Coordinates of C-alpha atoms and ligand atoms in Angstrom, one line a residue:
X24 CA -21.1 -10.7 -22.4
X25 CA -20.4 -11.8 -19.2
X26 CA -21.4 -14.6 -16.8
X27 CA -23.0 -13.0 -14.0
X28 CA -26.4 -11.6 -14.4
X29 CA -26.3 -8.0 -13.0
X30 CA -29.5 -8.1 -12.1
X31 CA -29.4 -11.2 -9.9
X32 CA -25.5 -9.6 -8.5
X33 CA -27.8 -6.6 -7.6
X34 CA -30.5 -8.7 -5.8
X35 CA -27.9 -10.2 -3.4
X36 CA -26.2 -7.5 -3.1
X37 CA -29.3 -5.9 -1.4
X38 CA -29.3 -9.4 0.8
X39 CA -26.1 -8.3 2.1
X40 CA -27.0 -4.6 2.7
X41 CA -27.8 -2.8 6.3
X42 CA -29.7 0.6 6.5
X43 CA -29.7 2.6 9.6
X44 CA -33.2 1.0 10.8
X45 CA -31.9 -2.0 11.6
X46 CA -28.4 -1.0 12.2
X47 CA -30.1 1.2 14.9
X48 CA -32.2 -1.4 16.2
X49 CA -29.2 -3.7 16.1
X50 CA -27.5 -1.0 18.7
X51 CA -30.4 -1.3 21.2
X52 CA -30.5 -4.8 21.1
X53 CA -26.6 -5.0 21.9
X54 CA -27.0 -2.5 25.1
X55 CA -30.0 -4.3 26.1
X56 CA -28.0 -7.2 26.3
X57 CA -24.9 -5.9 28.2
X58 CA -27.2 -5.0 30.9
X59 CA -29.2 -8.6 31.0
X60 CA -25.2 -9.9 30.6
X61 CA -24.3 -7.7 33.9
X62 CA -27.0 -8.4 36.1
X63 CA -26.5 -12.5 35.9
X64 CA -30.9 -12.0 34.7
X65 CA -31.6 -15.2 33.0
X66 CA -30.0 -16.2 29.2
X67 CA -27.9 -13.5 27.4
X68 CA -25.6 -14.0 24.4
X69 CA -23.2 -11.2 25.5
X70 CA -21.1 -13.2 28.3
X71 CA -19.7 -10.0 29.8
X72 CA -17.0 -11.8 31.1
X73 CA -14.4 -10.6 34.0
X74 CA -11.4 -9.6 33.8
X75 CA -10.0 -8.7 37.0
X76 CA -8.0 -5.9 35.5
X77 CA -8.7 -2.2 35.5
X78 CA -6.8 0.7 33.6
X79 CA -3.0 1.0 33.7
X80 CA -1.8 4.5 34.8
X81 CA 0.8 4.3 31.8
X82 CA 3.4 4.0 34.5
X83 CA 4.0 0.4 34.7
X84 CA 7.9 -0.2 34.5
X85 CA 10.2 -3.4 33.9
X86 CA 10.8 -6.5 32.2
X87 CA 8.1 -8.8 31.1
X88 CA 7.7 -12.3 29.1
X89 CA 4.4 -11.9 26.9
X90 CA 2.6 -14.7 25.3
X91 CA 0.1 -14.2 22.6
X92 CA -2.3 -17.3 21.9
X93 CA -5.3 -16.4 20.1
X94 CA -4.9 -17.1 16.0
X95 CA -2.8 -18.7 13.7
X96 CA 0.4 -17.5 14.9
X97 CA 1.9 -17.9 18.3
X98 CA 3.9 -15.3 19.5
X99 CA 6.1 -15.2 22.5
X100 CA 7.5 -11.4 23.0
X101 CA 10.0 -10.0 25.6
X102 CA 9.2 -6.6 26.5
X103 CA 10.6 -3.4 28.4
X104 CA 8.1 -1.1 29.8
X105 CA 9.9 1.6 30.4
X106 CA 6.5 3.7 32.2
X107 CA 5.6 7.3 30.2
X108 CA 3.7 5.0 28.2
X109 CA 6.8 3.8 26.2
X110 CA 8.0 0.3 25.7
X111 CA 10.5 -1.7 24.1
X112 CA 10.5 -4.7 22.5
X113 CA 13.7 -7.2 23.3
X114 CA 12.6 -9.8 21.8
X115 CA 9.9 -11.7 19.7
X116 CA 9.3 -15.1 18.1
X117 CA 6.3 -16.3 16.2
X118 CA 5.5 -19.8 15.0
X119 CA 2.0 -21.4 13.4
X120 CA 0.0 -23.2 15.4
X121 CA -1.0 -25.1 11.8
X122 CA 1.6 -25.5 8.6
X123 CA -0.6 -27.5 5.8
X124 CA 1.4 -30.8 5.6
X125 CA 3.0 -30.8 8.5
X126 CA 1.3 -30.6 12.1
X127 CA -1.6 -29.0 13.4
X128 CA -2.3 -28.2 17.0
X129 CA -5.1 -26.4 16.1
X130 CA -7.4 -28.8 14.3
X131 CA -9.9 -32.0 16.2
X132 CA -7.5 -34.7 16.7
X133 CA -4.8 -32.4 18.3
X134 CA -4.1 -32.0 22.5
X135 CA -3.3 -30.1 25.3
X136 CA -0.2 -31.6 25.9
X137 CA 1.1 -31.4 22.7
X138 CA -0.1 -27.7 21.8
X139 CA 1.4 -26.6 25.2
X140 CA 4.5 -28.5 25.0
X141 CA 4.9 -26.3 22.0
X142 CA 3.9 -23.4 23.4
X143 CA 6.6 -24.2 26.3
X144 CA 9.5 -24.7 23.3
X145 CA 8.2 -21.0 22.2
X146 CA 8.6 -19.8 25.8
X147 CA 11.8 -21.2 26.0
X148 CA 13.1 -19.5 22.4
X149 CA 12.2 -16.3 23.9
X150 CA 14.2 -16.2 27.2
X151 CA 17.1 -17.9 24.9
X152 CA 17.3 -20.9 27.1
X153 CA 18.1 -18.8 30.3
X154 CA 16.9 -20.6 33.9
X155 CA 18.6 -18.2 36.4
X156 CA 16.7 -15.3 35.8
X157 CA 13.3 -14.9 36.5
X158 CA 10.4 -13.7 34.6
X159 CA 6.5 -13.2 34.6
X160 CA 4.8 -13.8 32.1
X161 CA 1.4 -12.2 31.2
X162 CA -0.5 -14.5 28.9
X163 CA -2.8 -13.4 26.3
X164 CA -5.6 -16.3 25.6
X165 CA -8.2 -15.0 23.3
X166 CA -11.2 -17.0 23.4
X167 CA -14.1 -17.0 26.1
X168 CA -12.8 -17.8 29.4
X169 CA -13.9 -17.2 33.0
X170 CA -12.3 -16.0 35.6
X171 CA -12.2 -15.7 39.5
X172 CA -8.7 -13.7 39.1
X173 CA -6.7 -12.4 36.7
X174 CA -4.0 -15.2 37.7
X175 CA -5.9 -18.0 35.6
X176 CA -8.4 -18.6 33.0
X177 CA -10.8 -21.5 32.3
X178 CA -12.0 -21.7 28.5
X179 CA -15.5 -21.9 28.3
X180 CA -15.8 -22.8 24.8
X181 CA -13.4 -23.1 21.6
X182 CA -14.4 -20.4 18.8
X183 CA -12.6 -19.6 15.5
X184 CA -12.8 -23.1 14.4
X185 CA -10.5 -24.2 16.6
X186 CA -10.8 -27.6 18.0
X187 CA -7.7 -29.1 20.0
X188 CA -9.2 -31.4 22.6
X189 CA -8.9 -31.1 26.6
X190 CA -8.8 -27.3 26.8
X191 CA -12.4 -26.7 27.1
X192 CA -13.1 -26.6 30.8
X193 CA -9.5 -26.4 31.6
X194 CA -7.6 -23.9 33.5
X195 CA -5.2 -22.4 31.0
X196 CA -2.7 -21.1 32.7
X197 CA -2.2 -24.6 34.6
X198 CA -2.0 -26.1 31.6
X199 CA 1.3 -23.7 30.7
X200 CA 2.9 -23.8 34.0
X201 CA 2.5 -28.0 33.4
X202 CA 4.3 -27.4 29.9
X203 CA 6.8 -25.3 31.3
X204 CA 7.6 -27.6 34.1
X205 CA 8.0 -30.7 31.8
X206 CA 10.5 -28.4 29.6
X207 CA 12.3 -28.0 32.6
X208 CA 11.9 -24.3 32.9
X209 CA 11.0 -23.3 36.9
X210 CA 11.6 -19.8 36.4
X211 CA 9.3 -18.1 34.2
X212 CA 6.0 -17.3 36.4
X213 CA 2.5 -17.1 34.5
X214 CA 0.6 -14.2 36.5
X215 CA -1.9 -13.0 34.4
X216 CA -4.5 -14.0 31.9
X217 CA -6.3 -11.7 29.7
X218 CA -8.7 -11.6 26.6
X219 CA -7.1 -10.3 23.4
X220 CA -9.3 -7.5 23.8
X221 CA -8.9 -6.4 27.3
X222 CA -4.9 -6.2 26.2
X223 CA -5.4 -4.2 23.0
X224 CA -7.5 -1.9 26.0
X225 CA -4.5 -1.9 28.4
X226 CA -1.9 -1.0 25.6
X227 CA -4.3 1.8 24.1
X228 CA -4.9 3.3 27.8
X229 CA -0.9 3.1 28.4
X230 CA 0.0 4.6 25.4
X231 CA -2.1 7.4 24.9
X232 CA -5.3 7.1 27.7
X233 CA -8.2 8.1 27.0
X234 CA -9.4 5.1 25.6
X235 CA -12.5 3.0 27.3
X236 CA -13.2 0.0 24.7
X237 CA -10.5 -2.4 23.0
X238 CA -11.5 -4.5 19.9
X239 CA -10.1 -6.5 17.9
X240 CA -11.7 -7.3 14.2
X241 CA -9.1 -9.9 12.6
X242 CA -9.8 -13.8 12.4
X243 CA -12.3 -13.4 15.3
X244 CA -14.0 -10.3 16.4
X245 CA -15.0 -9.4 19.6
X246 CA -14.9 -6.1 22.1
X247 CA -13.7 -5.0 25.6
X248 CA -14.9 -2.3 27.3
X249 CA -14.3 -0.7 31.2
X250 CA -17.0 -0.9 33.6
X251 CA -16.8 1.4 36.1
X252 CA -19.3 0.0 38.1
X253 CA -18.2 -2.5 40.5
X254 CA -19.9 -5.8 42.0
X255 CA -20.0 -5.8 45.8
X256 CA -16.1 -6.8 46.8
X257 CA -14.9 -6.1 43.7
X258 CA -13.0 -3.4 42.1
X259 CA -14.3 -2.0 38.8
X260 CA -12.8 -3.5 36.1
X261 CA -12.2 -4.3 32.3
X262 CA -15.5 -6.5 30.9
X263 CA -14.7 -8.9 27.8
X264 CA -17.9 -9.1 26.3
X265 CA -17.1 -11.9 24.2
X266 CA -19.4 -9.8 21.6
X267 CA -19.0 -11.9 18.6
X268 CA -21.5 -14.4 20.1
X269 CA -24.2 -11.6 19.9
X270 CA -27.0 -13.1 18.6
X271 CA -30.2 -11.0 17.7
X272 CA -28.5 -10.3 14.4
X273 CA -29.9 -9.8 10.9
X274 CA -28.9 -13.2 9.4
X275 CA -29.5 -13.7 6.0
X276 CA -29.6 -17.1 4.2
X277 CA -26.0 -17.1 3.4
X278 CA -25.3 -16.1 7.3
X279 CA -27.7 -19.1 8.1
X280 CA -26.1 -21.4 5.7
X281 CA -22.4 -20.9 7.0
X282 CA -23.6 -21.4 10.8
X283 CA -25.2 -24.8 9.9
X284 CA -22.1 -25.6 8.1
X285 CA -19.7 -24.6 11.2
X286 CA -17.8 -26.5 13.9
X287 CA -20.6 -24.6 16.2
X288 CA -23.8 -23.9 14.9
X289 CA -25.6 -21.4 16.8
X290 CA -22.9 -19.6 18.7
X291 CA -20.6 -16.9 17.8
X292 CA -23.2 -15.3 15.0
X293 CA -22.2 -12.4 15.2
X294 CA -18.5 -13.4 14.5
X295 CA -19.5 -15.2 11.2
X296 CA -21.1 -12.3 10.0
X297 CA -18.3 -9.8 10.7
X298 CA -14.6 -11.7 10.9
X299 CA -12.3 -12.5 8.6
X300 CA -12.2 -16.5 8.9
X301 CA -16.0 -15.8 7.5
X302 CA -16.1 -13.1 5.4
X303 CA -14.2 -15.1 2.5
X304 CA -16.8 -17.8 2.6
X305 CA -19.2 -15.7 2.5
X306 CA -18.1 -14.5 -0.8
X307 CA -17.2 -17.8 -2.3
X308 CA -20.7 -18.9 -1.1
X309 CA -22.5 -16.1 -2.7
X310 CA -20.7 -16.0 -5.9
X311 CA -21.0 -19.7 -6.5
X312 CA -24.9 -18.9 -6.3
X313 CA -24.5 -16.5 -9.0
X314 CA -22.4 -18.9 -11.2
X315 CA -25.4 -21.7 -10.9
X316 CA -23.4 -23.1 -8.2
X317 CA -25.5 -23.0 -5.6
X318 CA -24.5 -25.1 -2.1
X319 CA -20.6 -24.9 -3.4
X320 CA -18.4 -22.3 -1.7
X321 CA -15.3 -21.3 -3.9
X322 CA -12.3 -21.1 -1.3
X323 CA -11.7 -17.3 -1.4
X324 CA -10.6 -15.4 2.1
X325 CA -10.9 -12.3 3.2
X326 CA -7.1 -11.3 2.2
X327 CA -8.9 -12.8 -1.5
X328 CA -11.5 -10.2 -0.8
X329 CA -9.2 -7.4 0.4
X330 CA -7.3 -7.9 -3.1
X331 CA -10.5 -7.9 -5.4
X332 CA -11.8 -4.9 -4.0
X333 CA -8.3 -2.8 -3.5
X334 CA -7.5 -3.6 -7.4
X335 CA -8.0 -0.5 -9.1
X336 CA -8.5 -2.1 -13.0
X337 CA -12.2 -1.9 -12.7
X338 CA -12.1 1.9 -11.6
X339 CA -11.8 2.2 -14.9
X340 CA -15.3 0.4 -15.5
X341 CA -16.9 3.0 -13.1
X342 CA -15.7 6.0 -15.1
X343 CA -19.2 6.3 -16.7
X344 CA -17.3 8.8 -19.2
X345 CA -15.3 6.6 -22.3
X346 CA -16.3 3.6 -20.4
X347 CA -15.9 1.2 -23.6
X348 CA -13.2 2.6 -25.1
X349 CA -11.4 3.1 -21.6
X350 CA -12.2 -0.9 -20.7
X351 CA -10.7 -1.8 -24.4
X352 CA -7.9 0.1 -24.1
X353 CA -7.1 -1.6 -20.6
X354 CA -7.9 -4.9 -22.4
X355 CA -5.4 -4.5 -24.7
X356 CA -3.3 -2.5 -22.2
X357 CA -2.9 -5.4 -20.2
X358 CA -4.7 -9.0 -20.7
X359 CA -7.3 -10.2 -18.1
X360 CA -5.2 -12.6 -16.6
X361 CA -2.9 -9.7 -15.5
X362 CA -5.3 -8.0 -13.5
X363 CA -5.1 -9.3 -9.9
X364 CA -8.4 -9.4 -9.0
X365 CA -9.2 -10.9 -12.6
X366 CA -6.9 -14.0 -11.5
X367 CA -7.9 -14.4 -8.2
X368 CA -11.4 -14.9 -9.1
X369 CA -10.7 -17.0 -12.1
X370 CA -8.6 -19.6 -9.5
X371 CA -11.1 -19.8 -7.1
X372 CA -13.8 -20.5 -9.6
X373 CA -12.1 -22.1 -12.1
X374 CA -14.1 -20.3 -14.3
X375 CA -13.5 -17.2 -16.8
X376 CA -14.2 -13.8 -15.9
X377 CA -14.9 -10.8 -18.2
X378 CA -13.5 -7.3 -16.7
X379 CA -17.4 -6.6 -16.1
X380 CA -18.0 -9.7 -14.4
X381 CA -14.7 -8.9 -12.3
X382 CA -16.4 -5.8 -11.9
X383 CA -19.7 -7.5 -10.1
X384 CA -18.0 -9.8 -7.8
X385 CA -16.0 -6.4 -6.7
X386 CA -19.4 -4.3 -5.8
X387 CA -20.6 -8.1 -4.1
X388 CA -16.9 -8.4 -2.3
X389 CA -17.3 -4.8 -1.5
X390 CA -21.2 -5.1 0.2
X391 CA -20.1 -8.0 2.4
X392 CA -16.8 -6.0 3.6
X393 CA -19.5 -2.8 4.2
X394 CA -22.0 -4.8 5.7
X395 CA -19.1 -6.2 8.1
X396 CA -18.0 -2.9 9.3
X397 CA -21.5 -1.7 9.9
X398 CA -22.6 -4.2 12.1
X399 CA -19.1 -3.7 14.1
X400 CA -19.7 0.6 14.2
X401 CA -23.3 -0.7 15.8
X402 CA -21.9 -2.8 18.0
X403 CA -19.9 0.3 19.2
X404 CA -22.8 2.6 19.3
X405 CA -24.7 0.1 21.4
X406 CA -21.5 -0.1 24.3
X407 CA -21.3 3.6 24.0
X408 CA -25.1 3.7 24.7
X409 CA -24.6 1.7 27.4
X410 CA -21.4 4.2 28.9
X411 CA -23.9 6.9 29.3
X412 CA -23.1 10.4 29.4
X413 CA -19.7 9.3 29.5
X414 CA -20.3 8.5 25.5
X415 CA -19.5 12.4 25.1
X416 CA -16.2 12.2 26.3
X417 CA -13.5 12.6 24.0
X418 CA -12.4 9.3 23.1
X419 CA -10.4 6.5 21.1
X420 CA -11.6 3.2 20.6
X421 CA -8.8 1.2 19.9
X422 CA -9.0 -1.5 17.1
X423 CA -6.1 -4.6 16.4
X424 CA -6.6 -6.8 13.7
X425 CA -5.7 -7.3 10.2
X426 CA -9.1 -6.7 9.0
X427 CA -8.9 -3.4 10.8
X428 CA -5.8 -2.6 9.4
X429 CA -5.7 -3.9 5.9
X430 CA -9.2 -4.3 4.8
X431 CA -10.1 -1.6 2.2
X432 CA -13.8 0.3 3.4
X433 CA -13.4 -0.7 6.9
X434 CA -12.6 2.2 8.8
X435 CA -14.7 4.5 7.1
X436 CA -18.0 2.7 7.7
X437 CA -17.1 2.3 11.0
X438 CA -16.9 5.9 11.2
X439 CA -20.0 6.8 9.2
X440 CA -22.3 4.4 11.0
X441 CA -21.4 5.7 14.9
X442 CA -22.3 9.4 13.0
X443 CA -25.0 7.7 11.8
X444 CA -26.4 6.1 15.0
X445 CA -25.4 8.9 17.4
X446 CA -25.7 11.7 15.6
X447 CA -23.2 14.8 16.8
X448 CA -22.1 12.6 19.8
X449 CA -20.7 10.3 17.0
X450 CA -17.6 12.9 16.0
X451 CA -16.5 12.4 19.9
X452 CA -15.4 9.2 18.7
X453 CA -12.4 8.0 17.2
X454 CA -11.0 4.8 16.0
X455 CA -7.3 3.7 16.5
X456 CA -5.6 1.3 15.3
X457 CA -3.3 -0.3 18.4
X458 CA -0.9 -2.4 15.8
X459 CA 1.0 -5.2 18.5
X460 CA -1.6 -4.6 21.6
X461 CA -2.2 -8.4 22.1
X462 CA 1.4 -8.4 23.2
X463 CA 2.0 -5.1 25.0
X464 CA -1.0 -5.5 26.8
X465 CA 0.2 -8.6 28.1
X466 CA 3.2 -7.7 29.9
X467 CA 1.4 -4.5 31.4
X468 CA -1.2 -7.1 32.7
X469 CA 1.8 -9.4 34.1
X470 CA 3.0 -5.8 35.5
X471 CA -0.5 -4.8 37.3
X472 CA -0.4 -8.9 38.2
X473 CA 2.9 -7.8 39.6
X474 CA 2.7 -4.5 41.6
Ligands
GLC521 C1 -13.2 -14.9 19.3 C2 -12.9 -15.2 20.7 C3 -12.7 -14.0 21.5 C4 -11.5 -13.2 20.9 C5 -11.9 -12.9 19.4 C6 -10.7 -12.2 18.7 O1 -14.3 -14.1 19.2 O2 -14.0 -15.9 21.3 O3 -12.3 -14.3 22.9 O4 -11.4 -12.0 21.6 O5 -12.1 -14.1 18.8 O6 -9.6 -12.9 18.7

């Protein structure tokens, strides 16, 4: 016997499941939104933000410094675009912003200064101490910022939890040259600052065109797409939509819990339905419920989550055929405690776990990871929507992110759900993952900043 009643795994499980109805409706809601976002008419939760950046031709050319600010890891990358769409990378060093123990320039209590400064010590890593030569630097910062160029960035708003104070409001890219300056270092020149997204964009469109919309579904999620029509003045340009505050989302009470729980309740709802900084919580929320733990969330995360489903003991519990004697045998095979997913779940609870009730928190694991990728394939239909007719071209949409990439289930329902919502129209479409764009995209912003 095990601990979690099926029957009540089953009922949440429906909690956390989407079908097309709502999905659909989801869709319309999001273009609706875009177009409320673009035409400045009254409150929408879709920011559209500018970018002042259109498509590369894939023929930017030279040497560029790359910073990528925007999750755990700070990354300062040298790179050679060497036009064709073909790059090189000369160099690349990576830091936390956060080590358990040890500092945290991430977390309330930490500062500008001090989180630039580091920043600056990156920078300085990267060009190997050199201060003859110069470089530009294009600077990915990947939370919701506005823009009157694509020289400098103010953050609106901290998301992802993060919390270092006297950035909000500031110009970021001021803040960096300030660093740089008190480091000493005159001759590396911020030019650009772009959205995570809108660089995952520029380094799909220079590698392989044909590519409208950049995403990224990792930590945060949020989506970029090009907007060919201009405002009076202005060329067209790349519009961050800063999507994961979309708000007319199904919520459930789990959803609802987590937001009241969060550094900001009410924004980013979207996000803490879909992203990986949520998704484990969501889980260890949900489960605890089951276990008669209700209000406690066991610490799982979504690389937890990526484990428990990937683990293939408990295929064996879905073989209807010899399902006892195939579950004995791989009792005996291996113990419990061997099975990956087994363990994982038996740490985070503290509590012991029979292969069926492994098997339970997989499906529940499993319906949160779904219900993730569904809402993200319906955000896609609804900016597609919006495109038009141009929704028939032929055409990637290019995906960064270690959810993308790693988490098992993901691409697929992506997939099913734009055939779902747009029918034929939805084969047009392809997902791509663009592995490294937050840094590529970068230095071909610093070299459009540039030309
Ligand atoms: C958050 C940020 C957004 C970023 C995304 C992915 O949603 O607000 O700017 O693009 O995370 O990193």
């Amino acid at each position: 016997m095990g601990i979690i009643d099926p029957t009540a795994c089953y009922s949440l499980i429906e909690e956390f499941t989407l079908g097309r109805d709502v999905l659909a409706e989801m869709a319309e809601s999001f273009r609706d939104e875009m177009t409320r976002g673009l035409s400045h008419s009254g409150r929408a939760s879709l920011r559209m933000l500018k970018s002042y950046i259109g498509l590369p031709t894939g023929n930017e050319t030279g040497e560029y410094l790359a910073l990528d600010f925007g999750g755990t890891n700070l990354r300062v990358l040298r790179i050679l675009l060497e036009g064709q769409g073909k790059y090189k990378i000369l160099k690349k060093v990576a830091r936390p912003l956060r080590v358990e123990g040890e500092y945290n320039y991430i977390g309330a209590g930490s500062e500008a200064e001090t989180l630039f400064d580091f920043i600056a010590v990156l920078v300085d890593e990267a060009i190997e101490g050199n201060r003859t030569d110069r470089f530009f630097l294009g600077h990915t910062f990947s939370f919701p910022s506005s823009q009157t160029s694509l020289r400098d960035a103010t953050l609106i708003s901290w998301t992802k939890e993060f919390a270092t104070g006297g950035v909000e409001g500031r110009a970021v890219n001021e803040l960096l040259r300030l660093a740089l300056e008190h480091r000493g270092i005159k001759n590396v020149l911020p030019v650009a600052v772009i959205n995570d997204t809108v660089a995952v964009l520029l380094s799909a469109a220079y590698r392989h065109g044909d590519t409208f919309i950049g995403s990224i579904y990792a930590t945060g999620h949020n989506t970029c797409y090009f907007e060919p029509e201009a405002e009076a003045g202005e060329a067209p340009m790349i519009r961050n939509l800063e999507s994961g505050n979309f708000d007319i989302v199904p919520q459930n009470r789990f959803d609802m819990w987590l937001d009241a729980h969060s550094e900001k309740p009410g924004e980013q709802l979207l996000e803490k339905m879909v992203a990986g900084r949520y998704m484990g919580e969501l889980f260890g929320l949900a489960l605890a419920e089951l276990l008669g733990e209700k209000g406690k969330v066991y610490p799982f995360t979504s690389v937890d989550i990526s484990e428990i489903i990937r683990d293939e003991t408990d295929d064996l519990l879905r073989d209807g055929k010899n399902l006892n004697t195939k579950m004995t045998q791989a009792c005996v095979r291996q113990p419990q405690s061997h099975f990956k997913s087994a363990a994982i779940i038996s740490n985070k609870t503290q509590k012991e776990f029979a292969l069926e009730d492994v098997a339970m928190a997989r499906e529940l694991a499993a319906a949160i990871v779904v219900r993730s990728a569904r809402l993200v394939g319906a955000s896609f239909s609804g900016i597609l929507g919006h495109m038009g007719k141009n929704k028939e071209t032929r055409q990637h949409i290019a995906v960064d992110g270690s959810v993308y990439e790693k988490m098992p289930l993901v691409k697929e329902h992506i997939q099913a759900t734009l055939r779902e919502l747009l029918g034929a129209a939805g084969d047009n479409i392809d997902t791509l993952l663009e592995n490294g764009g937050s840094g590529l995209g970068a230095a071909i912003a610093a070299a459009m900043a540039e030309k």
